[in-house]
Each structure stands twice: as C-alpha cells, then as structure tokens.
Short mmCIF file of C-alpha atoms and ligand atoms in Angstrom, two decimals:
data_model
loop_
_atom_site.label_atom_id
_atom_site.label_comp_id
_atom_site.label_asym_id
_atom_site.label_seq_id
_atom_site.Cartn_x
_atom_site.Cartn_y
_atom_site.Cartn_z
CA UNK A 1 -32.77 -14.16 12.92
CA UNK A 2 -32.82 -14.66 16.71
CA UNK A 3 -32.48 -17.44 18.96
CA UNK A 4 -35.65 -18.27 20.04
CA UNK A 5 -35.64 -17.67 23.99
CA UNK A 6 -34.76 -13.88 23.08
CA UNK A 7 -37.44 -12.79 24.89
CA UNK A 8 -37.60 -15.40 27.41
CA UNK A 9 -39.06 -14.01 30.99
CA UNK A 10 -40.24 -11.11 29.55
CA UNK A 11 -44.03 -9.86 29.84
CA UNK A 12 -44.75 -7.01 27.22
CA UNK A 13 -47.53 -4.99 26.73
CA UNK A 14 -49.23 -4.05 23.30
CA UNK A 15 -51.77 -1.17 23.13
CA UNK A 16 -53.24 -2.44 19.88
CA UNK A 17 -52.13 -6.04 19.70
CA UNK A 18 -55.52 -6.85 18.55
CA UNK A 19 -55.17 -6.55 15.17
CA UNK A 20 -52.24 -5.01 12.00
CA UNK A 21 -49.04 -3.95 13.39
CA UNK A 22 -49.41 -4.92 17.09
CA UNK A 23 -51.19 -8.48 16.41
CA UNK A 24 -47.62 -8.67 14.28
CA UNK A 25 -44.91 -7.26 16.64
CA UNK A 26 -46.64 -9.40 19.64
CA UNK A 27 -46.88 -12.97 17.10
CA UNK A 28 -42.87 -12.17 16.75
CA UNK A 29 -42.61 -11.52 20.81
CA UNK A 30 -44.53 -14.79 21.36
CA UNK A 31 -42.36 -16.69 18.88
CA UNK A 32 -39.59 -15.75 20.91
CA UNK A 33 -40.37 -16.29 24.21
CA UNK A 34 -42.46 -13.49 25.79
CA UNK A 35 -45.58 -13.38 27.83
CA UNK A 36 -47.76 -10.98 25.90
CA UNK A 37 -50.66 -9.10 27.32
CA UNK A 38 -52.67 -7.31 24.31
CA UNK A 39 -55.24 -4.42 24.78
CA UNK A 40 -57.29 -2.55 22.75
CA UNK A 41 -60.89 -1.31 22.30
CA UNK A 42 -62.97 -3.97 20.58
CA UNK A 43 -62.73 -6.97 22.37
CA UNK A 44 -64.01 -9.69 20.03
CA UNK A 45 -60.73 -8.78 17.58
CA UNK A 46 -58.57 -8.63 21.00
CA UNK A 47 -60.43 -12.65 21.51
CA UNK A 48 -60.29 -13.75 17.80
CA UNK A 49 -56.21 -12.86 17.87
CA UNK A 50 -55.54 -14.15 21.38
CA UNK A 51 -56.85 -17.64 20.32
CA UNK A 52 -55.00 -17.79 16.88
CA UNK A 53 -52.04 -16.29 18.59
CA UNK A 54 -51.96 -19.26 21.07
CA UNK A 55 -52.59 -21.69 18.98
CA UNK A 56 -49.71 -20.74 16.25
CA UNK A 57 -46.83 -19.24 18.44
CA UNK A 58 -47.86 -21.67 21.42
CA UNK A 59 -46.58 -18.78 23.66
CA UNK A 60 -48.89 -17.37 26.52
CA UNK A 61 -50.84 -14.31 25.57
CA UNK A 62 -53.66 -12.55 27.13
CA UNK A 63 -55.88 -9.47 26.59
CA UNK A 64 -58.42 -6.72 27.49
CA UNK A 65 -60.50 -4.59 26.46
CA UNK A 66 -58.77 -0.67 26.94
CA UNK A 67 -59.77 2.45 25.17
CA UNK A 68 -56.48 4.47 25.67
CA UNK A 69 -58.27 8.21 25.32
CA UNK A 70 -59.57 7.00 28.77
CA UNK A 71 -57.12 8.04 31.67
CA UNK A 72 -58.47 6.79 34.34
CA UNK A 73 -59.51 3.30 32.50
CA UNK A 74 -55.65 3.02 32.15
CA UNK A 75 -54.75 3.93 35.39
CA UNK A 76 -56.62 1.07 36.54
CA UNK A 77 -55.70 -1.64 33.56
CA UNK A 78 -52.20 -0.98 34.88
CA UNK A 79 -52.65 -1.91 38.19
CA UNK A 80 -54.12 -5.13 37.28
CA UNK A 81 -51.34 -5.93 34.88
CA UNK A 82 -48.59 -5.21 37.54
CA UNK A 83 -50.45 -6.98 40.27
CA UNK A 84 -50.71 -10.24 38.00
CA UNK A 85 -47.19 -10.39 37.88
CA UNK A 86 -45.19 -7.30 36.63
CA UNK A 87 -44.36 -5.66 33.64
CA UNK A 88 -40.96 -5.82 31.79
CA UNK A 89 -42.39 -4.09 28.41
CA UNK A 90 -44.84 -1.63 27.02
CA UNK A 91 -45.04 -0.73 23.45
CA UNK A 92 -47.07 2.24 22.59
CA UNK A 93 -48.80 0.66 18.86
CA UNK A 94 -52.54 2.09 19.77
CA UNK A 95 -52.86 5.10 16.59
CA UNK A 96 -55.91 6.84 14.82
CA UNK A 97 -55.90 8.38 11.58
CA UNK A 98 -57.84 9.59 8.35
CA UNK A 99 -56.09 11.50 5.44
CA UNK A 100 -58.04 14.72 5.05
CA UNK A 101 -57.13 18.36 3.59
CA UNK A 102 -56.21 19.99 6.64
CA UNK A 103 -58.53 22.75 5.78
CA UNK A 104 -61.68 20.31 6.11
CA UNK A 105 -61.31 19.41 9.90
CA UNK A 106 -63.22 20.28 12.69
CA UNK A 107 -61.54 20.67 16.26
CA UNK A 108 -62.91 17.50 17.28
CA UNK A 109 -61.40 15.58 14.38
CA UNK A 110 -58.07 17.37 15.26
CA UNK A 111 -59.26 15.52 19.08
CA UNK A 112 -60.13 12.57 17.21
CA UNK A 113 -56.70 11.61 16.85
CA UNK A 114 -54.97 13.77 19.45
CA UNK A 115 -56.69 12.28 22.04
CA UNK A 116 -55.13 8.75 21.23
CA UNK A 117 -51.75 9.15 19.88
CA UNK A 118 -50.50 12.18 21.65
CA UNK A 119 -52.78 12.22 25.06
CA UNK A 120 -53.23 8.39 25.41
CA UNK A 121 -49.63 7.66 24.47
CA UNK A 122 -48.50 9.95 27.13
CA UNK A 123 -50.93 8.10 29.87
CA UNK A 124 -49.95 4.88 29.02
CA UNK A 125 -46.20 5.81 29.12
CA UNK A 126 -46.41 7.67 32.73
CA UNK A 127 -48.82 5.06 33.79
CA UNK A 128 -46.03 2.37 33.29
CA UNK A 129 -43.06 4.56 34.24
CA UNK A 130 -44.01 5.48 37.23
CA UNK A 131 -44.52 2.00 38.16
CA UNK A 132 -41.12 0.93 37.41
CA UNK A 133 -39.38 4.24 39.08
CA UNK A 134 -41.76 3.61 42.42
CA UNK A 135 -40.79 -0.69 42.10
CA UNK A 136 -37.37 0.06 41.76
CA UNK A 137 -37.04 -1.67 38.36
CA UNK A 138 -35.80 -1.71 35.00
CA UNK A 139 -38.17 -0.94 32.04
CA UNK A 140 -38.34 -1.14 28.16
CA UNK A 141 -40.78 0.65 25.76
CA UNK A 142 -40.97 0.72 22.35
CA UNK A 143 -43.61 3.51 20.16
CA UNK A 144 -44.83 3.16 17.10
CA UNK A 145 -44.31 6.56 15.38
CA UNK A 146 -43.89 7.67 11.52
CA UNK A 147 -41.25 9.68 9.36
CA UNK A 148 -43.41 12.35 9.25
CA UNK A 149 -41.90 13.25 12.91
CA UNK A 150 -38.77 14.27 10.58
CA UNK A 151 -40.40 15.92 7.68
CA UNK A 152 -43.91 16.72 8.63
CA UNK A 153 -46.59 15.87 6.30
CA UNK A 154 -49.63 17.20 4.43
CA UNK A 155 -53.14 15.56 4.71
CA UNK A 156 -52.32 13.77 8.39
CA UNK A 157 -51.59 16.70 10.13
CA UNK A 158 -53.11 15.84 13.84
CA UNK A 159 -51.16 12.59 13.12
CA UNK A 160 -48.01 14.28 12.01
CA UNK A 161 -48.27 16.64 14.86
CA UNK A 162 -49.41 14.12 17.32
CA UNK A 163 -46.30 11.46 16.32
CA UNK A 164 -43.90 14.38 16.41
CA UNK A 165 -45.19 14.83 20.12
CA UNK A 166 -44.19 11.13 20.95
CA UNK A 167 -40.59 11.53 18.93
CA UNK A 168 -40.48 14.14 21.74
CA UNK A 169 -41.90 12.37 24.37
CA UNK A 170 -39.27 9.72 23.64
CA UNK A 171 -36.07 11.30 23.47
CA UNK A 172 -37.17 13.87 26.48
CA UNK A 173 -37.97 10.79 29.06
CA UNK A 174 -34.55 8.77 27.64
CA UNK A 175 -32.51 11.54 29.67
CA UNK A 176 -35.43 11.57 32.31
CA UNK A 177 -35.79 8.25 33.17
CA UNK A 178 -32.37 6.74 32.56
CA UNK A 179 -31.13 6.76 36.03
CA UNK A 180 -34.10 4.36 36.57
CA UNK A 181 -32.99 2.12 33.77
CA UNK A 182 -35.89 2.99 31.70
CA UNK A 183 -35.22 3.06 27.95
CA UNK A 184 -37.07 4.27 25.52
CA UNK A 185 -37.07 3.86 21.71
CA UNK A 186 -39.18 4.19 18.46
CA UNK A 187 -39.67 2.40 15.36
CA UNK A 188 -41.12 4.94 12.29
CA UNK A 189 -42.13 2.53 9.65
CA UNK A 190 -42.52 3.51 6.08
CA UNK A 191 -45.45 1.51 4.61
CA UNK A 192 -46.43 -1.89 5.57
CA UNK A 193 -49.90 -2.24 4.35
CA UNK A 194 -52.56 -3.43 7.07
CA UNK A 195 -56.35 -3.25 6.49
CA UNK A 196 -56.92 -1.10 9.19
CA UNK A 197 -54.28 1.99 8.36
CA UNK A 198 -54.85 1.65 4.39
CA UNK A 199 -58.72 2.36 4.71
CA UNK A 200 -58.62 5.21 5.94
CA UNK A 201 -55.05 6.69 4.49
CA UNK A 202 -55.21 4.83 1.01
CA UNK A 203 -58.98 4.60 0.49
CA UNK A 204 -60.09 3.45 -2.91
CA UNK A 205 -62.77 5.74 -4.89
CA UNK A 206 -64.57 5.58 -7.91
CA UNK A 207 -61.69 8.00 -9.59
CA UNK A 208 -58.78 7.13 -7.27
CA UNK A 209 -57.55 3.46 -7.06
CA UNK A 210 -55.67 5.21 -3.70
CA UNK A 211 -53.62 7.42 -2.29
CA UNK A 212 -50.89 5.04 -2.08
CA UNK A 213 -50.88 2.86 -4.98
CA UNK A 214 -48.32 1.02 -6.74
CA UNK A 215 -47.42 3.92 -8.56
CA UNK A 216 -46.08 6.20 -5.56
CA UNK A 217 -44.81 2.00 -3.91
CA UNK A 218 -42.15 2.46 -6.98
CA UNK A 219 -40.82 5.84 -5.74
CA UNK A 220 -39.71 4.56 -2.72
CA UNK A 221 -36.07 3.43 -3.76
CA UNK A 222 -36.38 -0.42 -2.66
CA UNK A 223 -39.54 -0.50 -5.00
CA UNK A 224 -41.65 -2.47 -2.53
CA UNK A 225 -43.50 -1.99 0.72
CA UNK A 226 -42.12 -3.32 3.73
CA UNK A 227 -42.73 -6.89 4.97
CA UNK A 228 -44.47 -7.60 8.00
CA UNK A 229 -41.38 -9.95 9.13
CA UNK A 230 -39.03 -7.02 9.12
CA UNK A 231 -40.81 -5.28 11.41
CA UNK A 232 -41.33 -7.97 14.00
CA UNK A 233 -37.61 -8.38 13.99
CA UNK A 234 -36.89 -4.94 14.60
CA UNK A 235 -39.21 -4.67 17.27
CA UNK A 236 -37.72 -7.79 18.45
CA UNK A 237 -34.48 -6.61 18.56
CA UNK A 238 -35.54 -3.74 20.54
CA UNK A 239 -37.50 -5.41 23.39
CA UNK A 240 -34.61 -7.76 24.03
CA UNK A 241 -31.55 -7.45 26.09
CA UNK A 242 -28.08 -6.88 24.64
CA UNK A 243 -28.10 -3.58 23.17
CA UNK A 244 -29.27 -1.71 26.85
CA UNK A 245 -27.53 1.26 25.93
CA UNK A 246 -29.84 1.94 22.83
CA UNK A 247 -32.29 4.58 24.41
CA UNK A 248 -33.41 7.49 22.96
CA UNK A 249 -33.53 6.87 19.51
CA UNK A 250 -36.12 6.64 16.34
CA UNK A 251 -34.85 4.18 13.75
CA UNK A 252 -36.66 4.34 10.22
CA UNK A 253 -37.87 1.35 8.63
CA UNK A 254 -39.43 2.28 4.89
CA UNK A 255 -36.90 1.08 2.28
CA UNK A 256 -34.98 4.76 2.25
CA UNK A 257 -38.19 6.04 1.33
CA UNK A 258 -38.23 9.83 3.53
CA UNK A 259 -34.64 9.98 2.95
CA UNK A 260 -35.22 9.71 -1.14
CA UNK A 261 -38.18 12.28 -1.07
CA UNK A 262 -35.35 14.96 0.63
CA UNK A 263 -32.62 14.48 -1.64
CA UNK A 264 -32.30 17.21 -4.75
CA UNK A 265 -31.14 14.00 -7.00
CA UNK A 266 -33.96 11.64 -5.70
CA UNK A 267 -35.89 11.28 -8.57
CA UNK A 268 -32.55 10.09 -10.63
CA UNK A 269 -33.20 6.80 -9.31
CA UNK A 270 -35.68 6.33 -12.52
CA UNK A 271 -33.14 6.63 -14.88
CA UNK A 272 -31.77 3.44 -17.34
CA UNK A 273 -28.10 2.46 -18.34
CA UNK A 274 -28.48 4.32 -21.79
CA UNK A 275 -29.95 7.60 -19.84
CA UNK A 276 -26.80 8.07 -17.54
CA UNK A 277 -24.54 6.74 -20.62
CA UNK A 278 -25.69 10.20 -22.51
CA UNK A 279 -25.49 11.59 -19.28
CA UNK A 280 -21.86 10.71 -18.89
CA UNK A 281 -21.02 11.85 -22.87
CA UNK A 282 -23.11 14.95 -22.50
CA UNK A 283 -20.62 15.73 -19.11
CA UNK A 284 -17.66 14.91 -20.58
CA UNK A 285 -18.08 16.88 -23.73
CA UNK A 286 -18.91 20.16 -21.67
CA UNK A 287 -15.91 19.57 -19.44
CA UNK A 288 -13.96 19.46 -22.97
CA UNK A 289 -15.23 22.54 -24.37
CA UNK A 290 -14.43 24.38 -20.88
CA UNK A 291 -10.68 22.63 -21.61
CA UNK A 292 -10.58 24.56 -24.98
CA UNK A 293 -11.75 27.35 -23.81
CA UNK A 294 -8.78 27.50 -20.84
CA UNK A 295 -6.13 26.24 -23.70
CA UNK A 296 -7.31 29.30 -25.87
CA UNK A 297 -6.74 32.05 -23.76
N1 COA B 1 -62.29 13.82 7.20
C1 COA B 1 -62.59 14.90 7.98
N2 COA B 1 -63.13 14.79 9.24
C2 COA B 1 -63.38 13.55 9.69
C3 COA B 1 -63.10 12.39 8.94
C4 COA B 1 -62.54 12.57 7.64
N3 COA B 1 -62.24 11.52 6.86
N4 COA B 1 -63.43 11.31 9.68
C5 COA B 1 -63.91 11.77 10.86
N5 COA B 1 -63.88 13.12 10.85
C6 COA B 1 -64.34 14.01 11.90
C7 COA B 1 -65.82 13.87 12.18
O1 COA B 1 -66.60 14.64 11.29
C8 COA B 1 -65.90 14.34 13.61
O2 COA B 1 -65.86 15.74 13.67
P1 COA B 1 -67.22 16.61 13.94
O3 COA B 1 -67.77 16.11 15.24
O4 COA B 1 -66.74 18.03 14.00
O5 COA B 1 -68.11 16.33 12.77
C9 COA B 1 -64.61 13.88 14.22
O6 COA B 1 -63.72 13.65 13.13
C10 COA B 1 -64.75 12.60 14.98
O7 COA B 1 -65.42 11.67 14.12
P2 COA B 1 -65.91 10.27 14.62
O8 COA B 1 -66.56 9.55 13.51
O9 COA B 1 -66.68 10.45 15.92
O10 COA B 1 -64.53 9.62 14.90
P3 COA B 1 -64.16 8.58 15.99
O11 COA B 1 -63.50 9.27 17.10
O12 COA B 1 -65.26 7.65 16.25
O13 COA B 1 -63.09 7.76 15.12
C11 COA B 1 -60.88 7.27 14.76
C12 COA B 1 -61.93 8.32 14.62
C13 COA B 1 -59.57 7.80 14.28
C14 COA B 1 -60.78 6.94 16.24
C15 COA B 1 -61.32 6.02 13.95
O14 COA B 1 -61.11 6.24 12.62
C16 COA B 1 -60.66 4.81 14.45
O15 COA B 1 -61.25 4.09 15.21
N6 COA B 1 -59.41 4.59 14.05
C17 COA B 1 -58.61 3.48 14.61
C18 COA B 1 -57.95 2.73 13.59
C19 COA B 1 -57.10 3.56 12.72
O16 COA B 1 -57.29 4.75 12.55
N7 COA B 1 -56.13 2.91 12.17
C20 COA B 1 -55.20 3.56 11.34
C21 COA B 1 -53.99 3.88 12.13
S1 COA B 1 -52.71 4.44 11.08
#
C-alpha cells in the first residue's frame, strides 16, 4: 500500500509495542522504514518481540522496560530516548481493561485503569511535547482510543471514561500545540482480536463462549473483525508525512460497526431478497389504498 521508505528517518515510540496492537503498528513502522523504540512493563515480551521484530522486518528496533502509571519513571525514559538521538513519533498504545458491571468495582479498580490510560497517557504525551516545543521541532503522535469515546459504553466504564479523556486530550492539544507543529491524531478501532484485550473483555466461561463471539462479529455490518494489516496501514498512514494538515482528528476503524448500532434501521441489514420483496409489495399496496382513499373523496 505504501512505498516502502514511508517512514524513512523517522524514530517512533510505542508504549506497548511489546506485544497485540503495538507489536503490530511498530512490525508495519519497521517494514517501512522507521527506527522503533518499544516500551512496556514486562520486559521478557518487550525482548522476545524485539528479536523476532529484527529478524522479520530487518528494520532497527529497540526497547525498555516502562510502567507508564509511573511519572517520574517516564520523565526519565524520555530523556534517554531524546538524548540517544531524538524523537520524531510517539504513539500512545499502552491500555488496561476488564469488562465488569459497573456496580461491582472498587475505587481502585476504577484506578486500575485510570491510572494508565487517562493519567499515563497524559504523562507520556506532555513528557514528549514539551520536548519538541523546548527543541524547537516538529512532532507526530498517534493514540490508540475506542468508539466508545462517541457513544459511551456499559461494562468498561473507567475505560470508556478514561478513552473519552484522551479523545479530549487530543483534539484540545491539536489547537494547543499546532503553532509548534505538533499534530495529534487517534485511531478508535472496532475489534481486532489480540490475546491480551480478548481475555479480559471476551473471556470464555463455562456458560458463556464470550462476550464477543461470532454471534455479536455478524452484527457488525462487514460481518468480520478487522485485520491486523488494516490497522498497521492506517497507523502508517498517520505517522508519515504528506497529509501534515491532518491533526486533530479520531478516525474509526471497525467495519461501520458504532455507526450501525446508532442507526433506527440498523438491524435491517439481516434481512434476505424475499424479506424486502414483501417489504416492497406490502409498501406499495398501502400507498394504493391511501390513492383510493384521495380518489374517493
Ligand atoms: N472485576 C472487578 N474488579 C476487578 C477485576 C474485575 N474483573 N479485576 C480487577 N479488579 C479490581 C481488583 O479487585 C482491585 O480492586 P480492590 O483492590 O478494591 O480489590 C483492582 O481492580 C486492582 O486489581 P489488580 O489485580 O491489582 O489489578 P492490576 O492493577 O494488577 O491489573 C490491569 C489491572 C488492567 C493493569 C491488568 O489487567 C493488566 O495488566 N492489563 C494490561 C493488559 C490489558 O488490560 N489489555 C487489554 C487492553 S484492551
């Protein structure tokens, strides 16, 4: 889809790179020519997906260990990764979450997550902003958020809240941090499947083959979950040059799928050719008896 020095030159940053959607955005970044630093708290997955990185993108990638509910910790990983030779890139993938009734959590479960989607986002953003605004240069970052920023939703409420925060976040430092030629962006994918998210929001019980099964996979209007190509590419196109001017913005990727859930007419989308044939005949003779009806009087 791109040629592959899009990214050439460019050293990006992946809070989470270890492993499921940021081992997948920073294989695409590698594949097209970026230096890719990946952090993240358990440093044996951060070591296991630096070496198979390497060794299938052949692109130069590093890591280290960062727990991103820790604000000083990133204070300092910063300065290390701007003193070994800049930063061009930081995308915000790091994200904790559990599906629970809302009724069932403690305060420190609502911290649980809070503390590293909506306060360790934040740190890691200002951390690398204010680099950029005090080096005088341009800067790119990219968060990983979720529909629900749009239309809220039950049973991941610290996450819905805590995503919304970022949408905020995002669109608030665009204006902000413009003038420094800082843009910001989000993707919100729909579901792409990764062993790490669907254990603890699709988890399989004796009674429940998951919250997500195939059954609620065919409501979403494309009938599939998304590929983990489709993202790369999207994040791609984000982190490269060309479209500068994009800032600000949260672009869906789920197949249609929040869009469907808000229509009235949504659920239509099960229907056969025979259904909407009757459909049509039932219609037209109501329209005719209305006809009559007018011709009579
Ligand atoms: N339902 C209700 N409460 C829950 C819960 C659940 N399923 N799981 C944890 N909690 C509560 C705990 O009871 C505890 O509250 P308490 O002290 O009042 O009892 C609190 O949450 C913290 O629990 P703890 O086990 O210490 O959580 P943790 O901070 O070690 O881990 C995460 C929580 C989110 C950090 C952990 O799941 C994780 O590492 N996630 C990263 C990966 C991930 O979530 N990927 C999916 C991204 S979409």
């Amino acid at each position: 889809m791109f040629k592959e020095d899009a990214l050439e030159g460019k050293r990006i940053l992946v809070t989470g790179g270890g492993s499921g959607l940021g081992k997948e955005m920073s294989k695409h970044f590698l594949s097209h020519g970026a230096e890719v630093i990946i952090c993240g708290r358990r440093d044996s997955v951060l070591k296991e997906t630096e070496k198979e990185l390497a060794k299938t993108t052949k692109g130069k990638i590093s890591s280290f260990s960062l727990d991103i509910r820790d604000s000083l910790a990133i204070e300092e990983a910063i300065d290390s990764v701007f003193a070994s030779g800049g930063l061009d890139g930081l995308v915000n993938n790091a994200a904790g979450n559990f599906i629970s009734r809302t009724k069932d959590l403690s305060s420190n479960a609502f911290n649980a997550i809070a503390s590293i989607v909506f306060h360790g986002t934040f740190n890691m953003t200002n951390s690398v902003g204010k680099k950029w605004i005090e080096m005088k240069t341009p800067g790119n970052i990219l968060s990983i958020t979720t529909t629900w920023v749009w239309t809220g939703s039950p049973f991941v409420v610290p996450s819905a809240m805590s995503k919304s925060g970022i949408n905020a976040m995002t669109k608030s430092l665009a204006v902000e941090w413009g003038p420094h030629n800082i843009r910001l962006n989000c993707i919100a994918p729909g579901p792409f499947p990764t062993e790490g998210a669907w254990s603890r929001l699709s988890p399989e019980t004796e009674n429940n083959e998951g919250a997500l099964d195939q059954s609620s996979m065919s409501s979403n209007p494309m009938g599939r979950v998304g590929e983990m190509s489709e993202l790369g590419n999207l994040a791609t196109f984000l982190m490269s040059d060309g479209c500068d001017y994009l800032t600000g913005q949260t672009i869906a990727i789920d197949g249609a799928a929040y869009l469907s859930a808000g229509g009235t007419f949504a659920s239509l989308g099960k229907l056969n050719d025979e259904d909407w044939t009757n459909i049509r005949e039932t219609i037209k003779k109501s329209n005719e008896k209305d006809k009559n009806l007018r011709n009579t009087k």
